[in-house]
Each structure stands twice: as C-alpha cells, then as structure tokens.
Short mmCIF file of C-alpha atoms in Angstrom, two decimals:
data_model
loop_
_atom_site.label_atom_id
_atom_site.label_comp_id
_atom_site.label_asym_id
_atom_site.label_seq_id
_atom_site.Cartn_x
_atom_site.Cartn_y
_atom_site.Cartn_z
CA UNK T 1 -112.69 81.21 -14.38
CA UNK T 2 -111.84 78.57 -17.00
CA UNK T 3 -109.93 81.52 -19.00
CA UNK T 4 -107.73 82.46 -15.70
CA UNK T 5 -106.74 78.88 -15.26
CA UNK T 6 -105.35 78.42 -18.73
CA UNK T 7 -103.42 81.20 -18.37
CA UNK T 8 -102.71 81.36 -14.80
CA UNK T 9 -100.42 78.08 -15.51
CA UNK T 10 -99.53 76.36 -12.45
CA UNK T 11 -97.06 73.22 -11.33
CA UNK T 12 -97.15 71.40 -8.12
CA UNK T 13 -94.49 69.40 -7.39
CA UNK T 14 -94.03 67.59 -3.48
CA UNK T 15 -90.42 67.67 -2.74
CA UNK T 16 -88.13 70.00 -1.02
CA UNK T 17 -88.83 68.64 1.97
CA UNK T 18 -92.82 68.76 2.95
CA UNK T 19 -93.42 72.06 0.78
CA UNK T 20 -94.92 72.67 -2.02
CA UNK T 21 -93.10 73.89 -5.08
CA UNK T 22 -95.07 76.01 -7.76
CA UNK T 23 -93.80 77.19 -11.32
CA UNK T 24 -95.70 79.55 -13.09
CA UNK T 25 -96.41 81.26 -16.15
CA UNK T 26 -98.28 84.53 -14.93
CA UNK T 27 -100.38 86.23 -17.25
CA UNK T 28 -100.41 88.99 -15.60
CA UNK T 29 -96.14 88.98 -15.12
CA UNK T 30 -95.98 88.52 -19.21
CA UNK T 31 -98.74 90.90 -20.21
CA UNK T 32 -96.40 93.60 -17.95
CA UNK T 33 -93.43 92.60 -19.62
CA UNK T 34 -94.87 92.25 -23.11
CA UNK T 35 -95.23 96.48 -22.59
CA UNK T 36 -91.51 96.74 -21.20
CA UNK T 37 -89.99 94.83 -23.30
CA UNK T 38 -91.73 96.67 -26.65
CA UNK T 39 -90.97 100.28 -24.98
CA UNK T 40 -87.60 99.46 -24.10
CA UNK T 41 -86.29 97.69 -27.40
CA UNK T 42 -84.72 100.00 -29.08
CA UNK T 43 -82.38 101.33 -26.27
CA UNK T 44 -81.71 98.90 -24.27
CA UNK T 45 -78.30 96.59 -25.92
CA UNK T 46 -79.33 93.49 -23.92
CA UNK T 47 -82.42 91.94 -25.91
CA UNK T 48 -84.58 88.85 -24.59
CA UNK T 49 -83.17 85.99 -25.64
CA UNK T 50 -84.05 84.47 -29.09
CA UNK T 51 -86.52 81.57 -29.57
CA UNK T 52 -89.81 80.87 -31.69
CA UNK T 53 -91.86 82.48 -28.82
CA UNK T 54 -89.51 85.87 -29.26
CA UNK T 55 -90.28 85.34 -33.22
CA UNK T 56 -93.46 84.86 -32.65
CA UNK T 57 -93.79 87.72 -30.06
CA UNK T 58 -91.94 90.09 -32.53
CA UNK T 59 -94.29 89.73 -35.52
CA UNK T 60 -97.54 90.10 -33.49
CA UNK T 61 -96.60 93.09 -31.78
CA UNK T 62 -94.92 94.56 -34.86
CA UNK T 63 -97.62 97.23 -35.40
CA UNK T 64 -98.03 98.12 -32.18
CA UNK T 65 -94.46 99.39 -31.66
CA UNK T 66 -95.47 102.75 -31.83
CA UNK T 67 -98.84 102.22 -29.64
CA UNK T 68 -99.30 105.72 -27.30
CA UNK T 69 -98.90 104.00 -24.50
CA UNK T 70 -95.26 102.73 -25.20
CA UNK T 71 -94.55 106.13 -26.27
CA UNK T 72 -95.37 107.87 -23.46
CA UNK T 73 -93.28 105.14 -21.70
CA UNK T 74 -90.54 105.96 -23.46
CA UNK T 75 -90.50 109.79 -22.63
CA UNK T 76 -90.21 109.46 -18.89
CA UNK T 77 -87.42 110.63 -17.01
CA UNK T 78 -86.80 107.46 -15.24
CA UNK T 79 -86.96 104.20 -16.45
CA UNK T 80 -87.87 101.37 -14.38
CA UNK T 81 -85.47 97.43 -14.27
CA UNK T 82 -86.48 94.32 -14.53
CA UNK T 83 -88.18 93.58 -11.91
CA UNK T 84 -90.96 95.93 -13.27
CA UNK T 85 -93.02 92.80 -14.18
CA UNK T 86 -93.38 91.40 -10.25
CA UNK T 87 -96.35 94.29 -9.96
CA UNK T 88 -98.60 91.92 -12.31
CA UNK T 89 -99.07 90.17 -9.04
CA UNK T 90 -100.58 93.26 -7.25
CA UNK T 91 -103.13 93.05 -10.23
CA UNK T 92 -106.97 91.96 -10.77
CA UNK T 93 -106.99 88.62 -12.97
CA UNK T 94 -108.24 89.70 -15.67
CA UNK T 95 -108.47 93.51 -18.12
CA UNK T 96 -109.22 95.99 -17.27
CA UNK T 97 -106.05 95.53 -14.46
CA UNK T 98 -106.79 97.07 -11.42
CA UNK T 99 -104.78 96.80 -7.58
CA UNK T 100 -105.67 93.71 -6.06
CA UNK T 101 -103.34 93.72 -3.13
CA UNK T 102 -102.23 97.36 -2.22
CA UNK T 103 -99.12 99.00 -4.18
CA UNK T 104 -96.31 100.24 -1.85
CA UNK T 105 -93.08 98.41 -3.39
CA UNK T 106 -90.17 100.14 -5.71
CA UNK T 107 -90.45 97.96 -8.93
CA UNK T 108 -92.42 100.98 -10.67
CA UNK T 109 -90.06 103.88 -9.76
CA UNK T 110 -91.42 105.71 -13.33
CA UNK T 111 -94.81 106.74 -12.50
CA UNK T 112 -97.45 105.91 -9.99
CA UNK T 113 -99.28 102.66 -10.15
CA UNK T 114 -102.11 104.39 -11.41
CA UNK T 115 -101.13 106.59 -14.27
CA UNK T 116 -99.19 103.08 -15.26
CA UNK T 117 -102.05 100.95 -15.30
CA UNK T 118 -104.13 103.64 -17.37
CA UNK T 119 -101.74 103.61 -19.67
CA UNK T 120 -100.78 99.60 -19.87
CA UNK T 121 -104.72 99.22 -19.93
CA UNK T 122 -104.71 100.80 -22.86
CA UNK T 123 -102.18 99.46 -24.72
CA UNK T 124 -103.38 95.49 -23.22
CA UNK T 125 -106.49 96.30 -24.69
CA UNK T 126 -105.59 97.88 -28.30
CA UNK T 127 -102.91 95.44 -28.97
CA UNK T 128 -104.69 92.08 -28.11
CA UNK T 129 -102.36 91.11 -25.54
CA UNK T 130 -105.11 88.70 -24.24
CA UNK T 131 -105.37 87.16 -27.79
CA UNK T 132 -101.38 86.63 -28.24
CA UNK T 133 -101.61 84.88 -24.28
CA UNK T 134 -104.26 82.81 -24.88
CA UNK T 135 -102.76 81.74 -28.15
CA UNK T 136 -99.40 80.63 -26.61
CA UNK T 137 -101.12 78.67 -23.63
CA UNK T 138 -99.60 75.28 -24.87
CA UNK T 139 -96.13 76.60 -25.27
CA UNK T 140 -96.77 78.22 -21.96
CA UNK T 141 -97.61 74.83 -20.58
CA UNK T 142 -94.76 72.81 -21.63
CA UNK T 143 -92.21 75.71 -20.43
CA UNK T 144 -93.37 75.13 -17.65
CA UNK T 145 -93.00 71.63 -17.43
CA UNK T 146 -89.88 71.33 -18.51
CA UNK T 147 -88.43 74.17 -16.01
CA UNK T 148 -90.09 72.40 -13.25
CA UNK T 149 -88.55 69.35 -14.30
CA UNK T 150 -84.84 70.77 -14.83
CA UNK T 151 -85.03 72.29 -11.29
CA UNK T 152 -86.40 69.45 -9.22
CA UNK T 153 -84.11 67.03 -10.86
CA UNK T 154 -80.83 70.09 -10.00
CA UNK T 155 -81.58 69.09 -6.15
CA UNK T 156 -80.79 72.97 -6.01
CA UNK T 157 -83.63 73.91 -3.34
CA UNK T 158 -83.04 70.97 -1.25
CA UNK T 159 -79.37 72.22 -1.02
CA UNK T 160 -80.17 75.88 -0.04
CA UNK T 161 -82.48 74.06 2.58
CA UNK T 162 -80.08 72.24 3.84
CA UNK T 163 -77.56 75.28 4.32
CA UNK T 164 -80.11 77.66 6.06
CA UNK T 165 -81.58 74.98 8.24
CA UNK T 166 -84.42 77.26 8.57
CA UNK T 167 -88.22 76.71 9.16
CA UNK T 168 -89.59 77.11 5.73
CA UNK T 169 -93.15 76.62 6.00
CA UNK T 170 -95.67 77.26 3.18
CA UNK T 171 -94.86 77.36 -0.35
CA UNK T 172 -91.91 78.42 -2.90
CA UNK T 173 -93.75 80.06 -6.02
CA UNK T 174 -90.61 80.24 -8.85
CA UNK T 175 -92.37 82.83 -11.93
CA UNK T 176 -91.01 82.42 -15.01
CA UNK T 177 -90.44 85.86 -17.17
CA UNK T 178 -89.66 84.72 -20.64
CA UNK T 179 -88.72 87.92 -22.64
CA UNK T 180 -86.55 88.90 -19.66
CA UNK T 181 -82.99 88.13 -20.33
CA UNK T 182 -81.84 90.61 -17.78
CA UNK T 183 -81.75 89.52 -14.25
CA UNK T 184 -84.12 87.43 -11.79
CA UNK T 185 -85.37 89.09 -8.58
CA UNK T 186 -86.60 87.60 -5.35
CA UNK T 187 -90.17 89.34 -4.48
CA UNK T 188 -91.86 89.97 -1.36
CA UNK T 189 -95.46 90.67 -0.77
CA UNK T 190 -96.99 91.90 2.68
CA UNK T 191 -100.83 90.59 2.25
CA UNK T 192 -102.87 87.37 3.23
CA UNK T 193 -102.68 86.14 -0.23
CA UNK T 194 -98.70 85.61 -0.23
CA UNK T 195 -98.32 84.36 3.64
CA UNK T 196 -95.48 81.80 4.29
CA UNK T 197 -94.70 82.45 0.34
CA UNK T 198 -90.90 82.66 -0.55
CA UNK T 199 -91.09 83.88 -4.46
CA UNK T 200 -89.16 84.29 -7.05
CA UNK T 201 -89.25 85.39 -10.83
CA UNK T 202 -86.57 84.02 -13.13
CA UNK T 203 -85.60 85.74 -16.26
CA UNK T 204 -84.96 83.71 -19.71
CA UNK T 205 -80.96 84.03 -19.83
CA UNK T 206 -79.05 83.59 -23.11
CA UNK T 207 -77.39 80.46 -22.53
CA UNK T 208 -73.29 80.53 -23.93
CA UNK T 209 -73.21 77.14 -23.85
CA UNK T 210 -75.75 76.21 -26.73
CA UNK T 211 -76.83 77.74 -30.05
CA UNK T 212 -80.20 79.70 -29.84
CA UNK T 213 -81.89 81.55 -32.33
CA UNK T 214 -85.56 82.80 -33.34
CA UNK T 215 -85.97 79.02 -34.36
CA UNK T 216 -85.21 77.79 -31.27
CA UNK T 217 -88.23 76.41 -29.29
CA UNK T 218 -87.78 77.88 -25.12
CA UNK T 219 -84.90 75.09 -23.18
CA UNK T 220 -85.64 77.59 -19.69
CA UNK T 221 -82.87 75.78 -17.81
CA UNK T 222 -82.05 77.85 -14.60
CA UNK T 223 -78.78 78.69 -13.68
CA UNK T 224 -77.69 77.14 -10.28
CA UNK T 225 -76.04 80.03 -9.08
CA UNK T 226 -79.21 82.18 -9.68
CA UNK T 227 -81.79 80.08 -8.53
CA UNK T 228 -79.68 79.92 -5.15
CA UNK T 229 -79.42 83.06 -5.32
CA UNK T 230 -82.87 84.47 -5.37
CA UNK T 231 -84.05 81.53 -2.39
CA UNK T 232 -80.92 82.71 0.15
CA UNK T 233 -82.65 86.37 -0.57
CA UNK T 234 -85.92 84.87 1.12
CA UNK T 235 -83.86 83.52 3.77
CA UNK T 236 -82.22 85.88 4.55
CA UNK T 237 -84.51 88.95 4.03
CA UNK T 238 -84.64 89.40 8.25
CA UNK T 239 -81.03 90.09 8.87
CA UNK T 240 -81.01 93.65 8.50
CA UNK T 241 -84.25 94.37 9.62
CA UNK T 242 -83.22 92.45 12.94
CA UNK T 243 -79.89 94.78 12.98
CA UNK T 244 -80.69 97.74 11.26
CA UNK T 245 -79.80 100.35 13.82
CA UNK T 246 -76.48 98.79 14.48
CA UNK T 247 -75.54 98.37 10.83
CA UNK T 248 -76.67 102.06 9.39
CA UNK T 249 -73.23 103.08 11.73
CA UNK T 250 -71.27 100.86 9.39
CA UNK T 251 -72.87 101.55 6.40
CA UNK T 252 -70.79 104.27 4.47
CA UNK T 253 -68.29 100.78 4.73
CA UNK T 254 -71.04 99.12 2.21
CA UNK T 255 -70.71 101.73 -0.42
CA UNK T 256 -67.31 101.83 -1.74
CA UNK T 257 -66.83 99.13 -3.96
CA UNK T 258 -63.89 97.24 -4.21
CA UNK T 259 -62.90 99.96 -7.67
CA UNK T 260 -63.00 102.36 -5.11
CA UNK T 261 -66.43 103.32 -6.33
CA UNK T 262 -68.70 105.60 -4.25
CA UNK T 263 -72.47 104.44 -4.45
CA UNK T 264 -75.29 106.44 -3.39
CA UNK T 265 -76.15 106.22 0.66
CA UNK T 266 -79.68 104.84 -0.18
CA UNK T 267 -78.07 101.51 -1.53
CA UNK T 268 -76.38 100.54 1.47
CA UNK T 269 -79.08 98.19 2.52
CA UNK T 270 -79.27 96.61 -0.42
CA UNK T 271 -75.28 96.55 -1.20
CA UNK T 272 -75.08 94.50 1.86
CA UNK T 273 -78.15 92.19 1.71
CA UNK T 274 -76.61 91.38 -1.67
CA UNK T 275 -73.19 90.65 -0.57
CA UNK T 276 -74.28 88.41 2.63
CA UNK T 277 -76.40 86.31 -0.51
CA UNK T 278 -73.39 86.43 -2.40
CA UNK T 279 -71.17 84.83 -0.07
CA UNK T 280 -73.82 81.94 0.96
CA UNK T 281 -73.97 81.79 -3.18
CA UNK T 282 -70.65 80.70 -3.32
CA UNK T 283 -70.47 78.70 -0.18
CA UNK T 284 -73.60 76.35 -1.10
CA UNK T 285 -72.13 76.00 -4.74
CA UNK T 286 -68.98 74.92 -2.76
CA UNK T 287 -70.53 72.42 -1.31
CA UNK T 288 -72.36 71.30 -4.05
CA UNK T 289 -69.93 71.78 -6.92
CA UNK T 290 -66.84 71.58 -5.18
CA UNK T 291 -63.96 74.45 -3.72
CA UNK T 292 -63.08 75.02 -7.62
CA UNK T 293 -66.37 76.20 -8.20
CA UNK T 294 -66.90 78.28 -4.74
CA UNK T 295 -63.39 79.59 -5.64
CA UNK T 296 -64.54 81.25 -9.11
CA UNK T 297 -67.71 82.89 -7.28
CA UNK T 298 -65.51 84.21 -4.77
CA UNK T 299 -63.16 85.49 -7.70
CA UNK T 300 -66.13 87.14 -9.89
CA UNK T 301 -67.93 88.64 -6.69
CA UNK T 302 -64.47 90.13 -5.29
CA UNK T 303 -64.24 92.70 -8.24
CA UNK T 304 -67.37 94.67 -6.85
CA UNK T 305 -67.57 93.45 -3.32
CA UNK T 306 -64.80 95.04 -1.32
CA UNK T 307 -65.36 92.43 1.74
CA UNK T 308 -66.61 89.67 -0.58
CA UNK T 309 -63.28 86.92 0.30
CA UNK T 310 -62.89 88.28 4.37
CA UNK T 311 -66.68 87.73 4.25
CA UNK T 312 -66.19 84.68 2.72
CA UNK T 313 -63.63 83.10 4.98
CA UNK T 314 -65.42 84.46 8.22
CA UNK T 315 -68.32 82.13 6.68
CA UNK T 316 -66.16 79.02 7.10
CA UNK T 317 -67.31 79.54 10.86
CA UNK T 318 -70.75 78.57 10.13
CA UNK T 319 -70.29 76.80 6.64
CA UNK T 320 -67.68 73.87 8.79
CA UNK T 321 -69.73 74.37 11.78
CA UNK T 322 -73.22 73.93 11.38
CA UNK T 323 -73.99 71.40 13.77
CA UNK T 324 -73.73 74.03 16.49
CA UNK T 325 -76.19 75.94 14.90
CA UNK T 326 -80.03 75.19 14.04
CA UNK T 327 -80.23 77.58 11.84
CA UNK T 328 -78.37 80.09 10.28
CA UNK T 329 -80.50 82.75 12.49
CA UNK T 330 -78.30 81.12 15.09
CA UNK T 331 -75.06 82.68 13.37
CA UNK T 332 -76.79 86.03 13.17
CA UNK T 333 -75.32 87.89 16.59
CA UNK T 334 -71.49 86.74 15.56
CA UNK T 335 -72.01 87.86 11.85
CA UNK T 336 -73.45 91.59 13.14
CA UNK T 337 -70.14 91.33 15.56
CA UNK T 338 -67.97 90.87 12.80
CA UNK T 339 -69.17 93.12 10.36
CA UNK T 340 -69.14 95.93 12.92
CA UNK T 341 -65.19 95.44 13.18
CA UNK T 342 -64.65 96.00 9.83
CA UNK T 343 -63.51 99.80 8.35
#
C-alpha cells in the first residue's frame, strides 16, 4: 500500500469554490506512456519535450528500444494518439496490470485491451519500469507541486466556473503526462470510482517562450487556453447527447472545414463538441485576458472551423447576458435553434 502511495502522487488543494482540486502523477498513466513514447520515437517528428527527466528517461530505457513488445507495437496497422495513456486508469494498481473498471472507450483503437496489456505486461516487467518510477518519486513530487501551484495561483478554474455557472459537485482530478508533448485530453469514466469526477490529463508542451533542454529540470506550467479548454469539455460533454437526434440532420454542415475539407461522417460529433469548446475558449480568455486576446483565438480557430466567428458572435448572447441565465444549460434550446439555421 505504502508503494502505491508514493507513486500514486496526489495534491489536494480547497479552492475553486467548495471542490476539491487533485494533481496527479499516475503511475499507471506514465508506465503507459513510457511504452508509447519508446514505440513511437522514431516516427513520430514531435518528441516529448526536453528536460533531465527526458535525459534521464532516455538512458534507462536505451536498451530496451528494441524490447518485443515495442516491436510488435510498431507493426500494427493503426496507431493509437495521445490520449492512449488515460487507459492506465482502467488498470489494477500495481504489475501484473489487469482491468479494474471495465474497458469500452476509443483511446486504444490498435488492439484490444487485452492483447495490449499482454504485451505492455511484458515489456513493464522486462524493462524495470517499476524501478525507473519508483526512482523518480521525488521529482514526481515536486512536479507536482509546482503545477498545482502555477494553476491555483492562474485563477483559471475559478474563471471557467464562473462562465458555465454550472453545478460542479465532486472533484476536478488534472493528470499530468510528462513525456507527452502532444496534446491534453479531457477523460470520462462511467464507474462508481470516477462519480461527480471532471478529469483531465495535461501533456508536457514545449514552451517557445523559454530555453529547455535535456538539462532542464520539468517548469510544467499549463497553458491557459488548454487548461480551459479541457474543463469546458466536462461542461459541456451533455450538449449533444441532450440534442443528438436534432443535430445528426445538420451534421454533414460539421464536416467541411473552413479549407473546404471533407472529414469523415464519424467525426461530426466530435468536430462540433470541439468547436462549441472552442468558442467558450476564446470567450472566457476574453474575459480574462481582454478582446485582443479573444480576438487571436477567434483568428487561429477560424482557419479550421468554418462557423468558428458566426459561432462566436451568436455567443455574445449568452457571454453579455448571463444574468438571465443560471447556467449555461439555460442557453442550450437557443444554441440547438441556431445551429439548426445554419447551411
């Protein structure tokens, strides 16, 4: 039990209202993304981003590059993103991993869970993942620390709060995914374990604005635009559910992209779930940051989003309005209106 708490890192902090906020440092989350990120190296152009820990991660792992496991990884047909690392939370604590909490999600899109978890068994065991873990708990420790430290004093969850105006009972779980310098992901688990949980998993973004290299100790400062970003997905995750019927007419409208670009019909859901988040993105950061700064999201999300500024500007009728609403559920039936008149 003692072993599981050292590396099962956890941070309580009591703001954002009367919740509870919790960073973490999952062993299970890096011990899946230890294996991605060593089968995926060598092809993918976007590498984690540099620091002692990558250093150190680099020269550990160095002779298991070739392991079986990560080789039969790399043969698949499909590959899976980064979100593959959110299924060590479906996992027993400790090796050998097996399903905690029923698989049914689309992180692993490669194989099934259970060919996987043979396989990353294997290579967890063979490779000493558990020794390399245990070994970093300290640095583990203070990442998290300092993250939780950089987001409570950003005010950035009290500001999504205060644009939803939703009931938001329970707690907000924030996982940290260190060698992921790809993209965060919001993550949603149906079972008892995860009730009135809103969770997210950050990724370990090369920062432009500062120097880091494989000397470089881990500065995890969130971007504000992502961490909004991945909370208005757990906010709004009920919108198309509550409309789905109504919306699958409109939904060859969702995926044509503002190049003209024709995506495949199973995206529509997720096409618009992403450009509804996009546009409360740039509204909150509006508020917060000022119209320069919502003026710049609206500029960057435009050149995919073929709605993203009439979106936008319909949103003024909540964003300036929001004491007649109390909630943004409220704004629901004249935001399904609207985006059933456009074509």
């Amino acid at each position: 039990m003692k072993k599981i708490l050292i590396l099962f890192l956890m941070i309580h902090i009591y703001s954002f209202g009367q919740k509870n906020i919790i960073v973490k440092i999952d062993h299970r989350i890096e011990a899946v993304s230890i294996f991605y990120t060593l089968a995926t190296m060598d092809t993918l152009d976007t590498k984690p981003t540099p620091s002692i820990y990558y250093k150190q991660f680099n020269q550990y792992f160095t002779d298991c590059k070739n392991h079986k496991s990560l080789d039969w990884y790399r043969n698949l047909k499909v590959w899976d993103g980064y979100d593959l690392s959110s299924i060590g939370l479906y996992l027993s604590d400790k090796y050998p991993f097996k399903l905690k909490i029923p698989y049914s999600d689309n992180q692993l899109r490669s194989s099934e869970i259970n060919v996987f978890l043979e396989k990353f068994n294997a290579f967890y065991k063979d490779c000493k993942v558990d020794a390399f873990l245990k070994a970093h708990k300290t640095d583990y420790a203070e990442i998290v620390e300092f993250t939780r430290n950089k987001i409570v004093a950003s005010n950035l969850l009290n500001d999504a709060e205060k644009y939803y105006n939703k009931p938001t009972q329970g707690e907000i779980i924030i996982f940290i995914d260190i060698l992921n310098n790809l993209g965060s992901n919001a993550i949603s688990i149906d079972d008892k374990i995860f009730k009135r949980k809103k969770i997210f998993k950050l990724a370990y973004l090369k920062d432009k604005n500062i120097v880091q290299t494989n000397d470089s100790k881990v500065t995890f400062i969130p971007l504000s635009n992502v961490v909004i970003h991945e909370v208005s997905h757990l906010y709004l995750r009920d919108f198309i559910p509550l409309y789905r019927e109504r919306l699958s007419k409109k939904k060859n409208i969702f995926l044509v992209t503002a190049k003209g670009e024709q995506l495949k019909e199973k995206e529509w859901e997720n096409e618009l779930d992403e450009l509804i988040v996009r546009v409360c993105v740039s509204k909150i950061m509006g508020e917060k940051y000022g119209p320069a700064t919502e003026l710049k999201e609206v500029e960057n999300q435009s050149k995919h989003f073929k709605y993203f500024k009439e979106l936008n500007l319909f949103f003024n009728n909540y964003s300036q309005h929001k004491s007649k609403y109390k909630s943004i559920s409220d704004f629901y039936p004249e935001l399904i209106d609207y985006l059933e008149t456009l074509n």
